[in-house]
Short mmCIF file of C-alpha atoms in Angstrom, two decimals:
data_model
loop_
_atom_site.label_atom_id
_atom_site.label_comp_id
_atom_site.label_asym_id
_atom_site.label_seq_id
_atom_site.Cartn_x
_atom_site.Cartn_y
_atom_site.Cartn_z
CA MET A 1 48.74 89.31 -115.71
CA LEU A 2 45.11 88.51 -116.53
CA MET A 3 43.96 92.00 -115.53
CA ARG A 4 46.48 93.75 -117.76
CA THR A 5 45.79 91.36 -120.64
CA MET A 6 42.06 92.09 -120.44
CA GLY A 7 42.44 95.75 -119.49
CA GLU A 8 41.66 97.01 -116.00
CA THR A 9 38.22 98.46 -116.84
CA GLU A 10 36.94 95.24 -118.42
CA PHE A 11 38.52 93.10 -115.72
CA PHE A 12 36.78 94.97 -112.91
CA LYS A 13 33.46 94.91 -114.77
CA GLY A 14 33.68 91.13 -114.88
CA LEU A 15 34.78 90.96 -111.26
CA ALA A 16 31.87 93.16 -110.12
CA GLU A 17 29.42 90.97 -112.03
CA TYR A 18 30.93 87.84 -110.48
CA PHE A 19 30.56 89.22 -106.92
CA GLU A 20 27.01 90.39 -107.57
CA GLU A 21 25.88 87.08 -109.05
CA HIS A 22 27.43 84.89 -106.34
CA LYS A 23 27.21 87.08 -103.23
CA TYR A 24 24.91 84.62 -101.43
CA GLY A 25 26.37 81.34 -102.65
CA ASN A 26 29.42 79.18 -103.15
CA THR A 27 31.45 79.41 -106.33
CA THR A 28 34.09 77.60 -108.33
CA ALA A 29 36.97 78.95 -110.37
CA GLU A 30 34.93 78.35 -113.52
CA ASP A 31 32.28 80.77 -112.24
CA LEU A 32 34.91 83.50 -112.08
CA TRP A 33 36.37 82.66 -115.50
CA ARG A 34 32.88 82.67 -117.02
CA ALA A 35 32.09 86.11 -115.61
CA LEU A 36 35.39 87.56 -116.80
CA SER A 37 35.12 85.98 -120.25
CA LYS A 38 32.09 88.17 -120.99
CA TYR A 39 34.42 91.17 -120.95
CA ALA A 40 37.49 89.56 -122.55
CA SER A 41 38.35 88.96 -126.18
CA PHE A 42 39.53 85.43 -125.32
CA ASN A 43 38.41 82.43 -123.27
CA VAL A 44 39.63 83.23 -119.76
CA SER A 45 39.40 79.64 -118.52
CA GLU A 46 41.57 78.34 -121.37
CA PHE A 47 44.04 81.12 -120.66
CA MET A 48 44.23 80.73 -116.87
CA MET A 49 44.08 76.98 -116.22
CA PRO A 50 47.49 76.06 -117.70
CA TRP A 51 49.11 78.80 -115.59
CA LEU A 52 47.41 77.48 -112.45
CA THR A 53 47.85 73.75 -113.03
CA GLN A 54 51.31 73.58 -114.62
CA PRO A 55 54.44 74.15 -112.51
CA GLY A 56 56.93 76.91 -113.20
CA TYR A 57 56.88 79.60 -115.84
CA PRO A 58 58.47 80.12 -119.27
CA VAL A 59 61.33 81.97 -120.88
CA ILE A 60 60.06 83.85 -123.93
CA ASP A 61 62.35 84.65 -126.86
CA ALA A 62 61.53 88.30 -127.58
CA GLU A 63 62.19 87.89 -131.32
CA THR A 64 60.77 84.48 -132.23
CA LYS A 65 58.12 84.37 -129.45
CA GLU A 66 59.17 80.75 -128.82
CA GLN A 67 59.07 79.58 -125.22
CA HIS A 68 60.50 76.94 -122.94
CA ARG A 69 60.11 76.29 -119.26
CA PHE A 70 62.55 78.17 -117.03
CA LEU A 71 64.79 75.74 -115.15
CA LEU A 72 68.01 76.34 -113.23
CA THR A 73 69.10 72.80 -114.09
CA LYS A 74 68.48 70.86 -117.28
CA GLY A 75 66.30 67.81 -117.65
CA GLY A 76 62.92 68.89 -116.29
CA LYS A 77 59.65 68.42 -118.14
CA ASN A 78 58.76 71.20 -120.56
CA TYR A 79 55.35 72.89 -120.68
CA THR A 80 53.60 75.35 -122.96
CA TYR A 81 51.94 78.38 -121.38
CA PRO A 82 49.28 80.53 -123.12
CA ILE A 83 50.51 84.08 -123.76
CA ILE A 84 48.41 86.66 -125.58
CA ASP A 85 50.67 89.71 -125.24
CA ILE A 86 54.32 89.89 -124.23
CA ARG A 87 54.65 92.91 -121.95
CA ASP A 88 57.97 94.20 -120.65
CA ASP A 89 56.44 95.44 -117.39
CA LEU A 90 56.02 93.33 -114.23
CA SER A 91 52.62 91.87 -115.13
CA GLY A 92 53.86 88.88 -117.11
CA HIS A 93 54.62 85.62 -115.28
CA TYR A 94 57.57 84.84 -117.54
CA LEU A 95 61.13 85.89 -118.34
CA ILE A 96 61.91 87.75 -121.55
CA LYS A 97 65.12 86.77 -123.32
CA LEU A 98 66.39 89.62 -125.49
CA SER A 99 68.84 89.39 -128.35
CA ASP A 100 72.24 91.00 -127.73
CA GLU A 101 71.25 93.89 -130.00
CA ALA A 102 67.91 94.44 -128.26
CA LEU A 103 69.56 94.36 -124.84
CA GLN A 104 72.18 96.91 -125.83
CA GLU A 105 69.46 99.16 -127.24
CA LYS A 106 67.54 99.00 -123.96
CA LEU A 107 70.67 99.74 -121.95
CA LYS A 108 71.42 102.79 -124.12
CA ASN A 109 67.94 104.14 -123.45
CA VAL A 110 67.48 102.94 -119.88
CA SER A 111 66.52 106.43 -118.64
CA LYS A 112 63.44 106.31 -120.89
CA LEU A 113 62.11 103.10 -119.37
CA SER A 114 59.44 103.05 -116.67
CA LYS A 115 60.32 101.73 -113.22
CA GLU A 116 58.52 98.45 -113.98
CA GLN A 117 60.43 98.07 -117.24
CA LYS A 118 63.73 98.68 -115.46
CA LEU A 119 62.95 96.12 -112.79
CA ARG A 120 61.74 93.66 -115.41
CA LEU A 121 65.05 94.00 -117.27
CA LEU A 122 67.13 93.53 -114.10
CA ILE A 123 65.11 90.58 -112.81
CA ASP A 124 64.99 88.81 -116.18
CA GLN A 125 68.69 89.18 -116.89
CA ARG A 126 69.62 88.08 -113.38
CA TYR A 127 67.61 84.84 -113.57
CA LEU A 128 68.63 84.13 -117.15
CA ALA A 129 72.27 84.40 -116.06
CA LYS A 130 71.68 82.05 -113.11
CA ALA A 131 70.29 79.48 -115.56
CA SER A 132 73.19 80.05 -118.01
CA GLU A 133 70.75 81.33 -120.64
CA VAL A 134 72.90 84.48 -120.96
CA PRO A 135 76.55 85.03 -119.94
CA SER A 136 77.00 86.16 -116.35
CA ALA A 137 79.57 88.68 -117.61
CA SER A 138 76.72 90.53 -119.35
CA LEU A 139 75.47 91.57 -115.91
CA LEU A 140 78.42 93.94 -115.53
CA LYS A 141 77.15 96.12 -118.39
CA LEU A 142 73.73 95.98 -116.79
CA LEU A 143 75.12 97.35 -113.52
CA GLU A 144 76.92 100.18 -115.28
CA ALA A 145 73.83 101.17 -117.25
CA PHE A 146 71.86 101.70 -114.02
CA LYS A 147 74.47 103.61 -112.00
CA ASP A 148 72.64 106.95 -112.34
CA GLU A 149 69.35 105.59 -110.99
CA THR A 150 68.14 107.15 -107.74
CA ASP A 151 65.46 104.63 -106.73
CA ASP A 152 66.19 102.35 -103.76
CA VAL A 153 64.26 99.43 -105.27
CA ILE A 154 66.47 99.54 -108.37
CA TRP A 155 69.60 99.69 -106.21
CA ASP A 156 68.39 96.79 -104.11
CA MET A 157 68.32 94.71 -107.30
CA LEU A 158 71.76 95.98 -108.34
CA SER A 159 73.09 94.89 -104.96
CA VAL A 160 71.58 91.42 -105.42
CA ILE A 161 73.27 91.12 -108.81
CA VAL A 162 76.63 92.14 -107.31
CA SER A 163 76.16 89.39 -104.70
CA ASP A 164 75.46 86.88 -107.48
CA LEU A 165 78.67 87.86 -109.26
CA LYS A 166 80.88 87.63 -106.15
CA ILE A 167 80.91 83.83 -106.34
CA PHE A 168 82.92 83.92 -109.57
CA PHE A 169 85.98 85.50 -107.94
CA ASP A 170 88.47 83.76 -105.68
CA PRO A 171 89.55 85.74 -102.63
CA GLN A 172 92.78 87.72 -102.78
CA THR A 173 93.05 87.57 -106.57
CA GLU A 174 93.66 90.36 -109.07
CA GLU A 175 90.38 89.50 -110.78
CA LYS A 176 88.42 90.06 -107.57
CA ARG A 177 90.25 93.33 -106.92
CA LYS A 178 89.29 94.57 -110.38
CA PHE A 179 85.68 93.54 -109.80
CA GLN A 180 85.63 95.40 -106.49
CA GLU A 181 87.09 98.46 -108.17
CA ARG A 182 84.42 98.28 -110.86
CA VAL A 183 81.65 98.05 -108.25
CA GLY A 184 83.13 101.09 -106.52
CA LYS A 185 83.03 103.11 -109.73
CA ILE A 186 79.40 102.12 -110.27
CA ALA A 187 78.33 103.12 -106.74
CA ARG A 188 80.60 106.18 -106.36
CA GLY A 189 78.24 108.73 -107.95
CA GLN A 190 75.33 107.78 -105.68
CA PHE A 191 77.61 107.69 -102.63
CA GLU A 192 78.76 111.23 -103.37
CA ARG A 193 75.12 112.30 -103.78
CA LEU A 194 73.90 110.66 -100.59
CA GLY A 195 76.92 110.84 -98.30
CA ILE A 196 77.25 108.92 -95.06
CA VAL A 197 75.01 110.97 -92.79
CA ALA A 198 71.27 111.49 -93.27
CA LYS A 199 70.24 114.90 -94.60
CA SER A 200 67.09 116.94 -94.02
CA THR A 201 66.56 116.92 -97.79
CA ASP A 202 66.57 113.12 -98.03
CA THR A 203 63.61 111.48 -99.66
CA GLU A 204 62.27 108.21 -98.26
CA SER A 205 64.01 106.46 -101.15
CA ASP A 206 67.30 108.19 -100.26
CA ARG A 207 67.07 106.92 -96.68
CA ARG A 208 66.53 103.35 -97.81
CA MET A 209 69.13 103.59 -100.55
CA ARG A 210 72.01 104.97 -98.45
CA PRO A 211 72.86 101.69 -96.63
CA ILE A 212 72.69 99.78 -99.92
CA VAL A 213 75.19 102.14 -101.58
CA MET A 214 77.43 102.19 -98.50
CA SER A 215 77.49 98.39 -98.48
CA LEU A 216 78.62 98.36 -102.12
CA MET A 217 81.29 100.96 -101.40
CA ARG A 218 82.51 98.95 -98.42
CA PHE A 219 82.78 95.85 -100.63
CA SER A 220 84.73 97.85 -103.21
CA LYS A 221 87.38 98.76 -100.59
CA ASP A 222 87.39 102.27 -102.05
CA VAL A 223 90.15 104.25 -100.32
CA THR A 224 88.21 107.52 -100.31
CA TYR A 225 85.17 105.82 -98.80
CA ARG A 226 87.25 104.28 -96.04
CA LYS A 227 88.82 107.65 -95.27
CA GLU A 228 85.41 109.33 -95.04
CA ILE A 229 84.14 106.61 -92.69
CA GLU A 230 87.17 107.02 -90.43
CA GLU A 231 86.68 110.78 -90.31
CA LYS A 232 83.06 110.39 -89.27
#
C-alpha cells in the first residue's frame, strides 16, 4: 500500500538509500520511514505507524470517504486509519463500500476491470456481506456478473461466495433447490467450455479452474452434468 501510494520508482529510490546508509549497522523502523520520506509527498512515519500499531482495518465509504473499523460483530473499539488515496486495486488495506448505484455500474462494466479490480470487488462485497454491511442477497448478482470470466483465481472466489451463501438455505427446501439451479446456470457456460476431461489446448488456468467449475455443477445437481459424468 505504501509503495503504490508513493509510486514504485520513488519507493525503491528510498529503499535503496536506506540499504546503502545502513548496510553495516542496526536500524529501527524510523530509519526506514525517514529514508522513504525523502521521496514521498507525505510523512511516511505518520502514515505507517497507525496501520502497524492499531488492530484491524477500515471500511471506506466510496462516496463520503468516511471510515469505520471493520468488525464481524458490533461493539469493538473504533480506530481512524490514515488514507491518502482510495484505490480499487489490491494495494489498499481496507474494504471499499460502494453505493447501490456504483456497484451496479461496476457490475455492468465488469469486463473492463483489471484482474485486481475484479478481485477487490469480490473480496470487498463478500466481507461486507459477512458483516451485514450489505445484503447477502446482493452476492447473487455479483456471481452472475462474473459468469463469463475465465480466470481460475476469480472462480475460486466465486466458489467461496457460493459456500458462504449455502448456510442460508435449509436442506430439502424449494429455496435451496432454486439456489442450486441458479448456481448451475452461472457455472454452465464455463463447464461447457472446459468439459470434464483435460484437453491439449488447456491453459494452466483452465486446468486449475476445471475442478472448481465441476464442484459447482455437482452442487447444482444439474441433470445434464450428472448424465455426462455417468457417461464418462
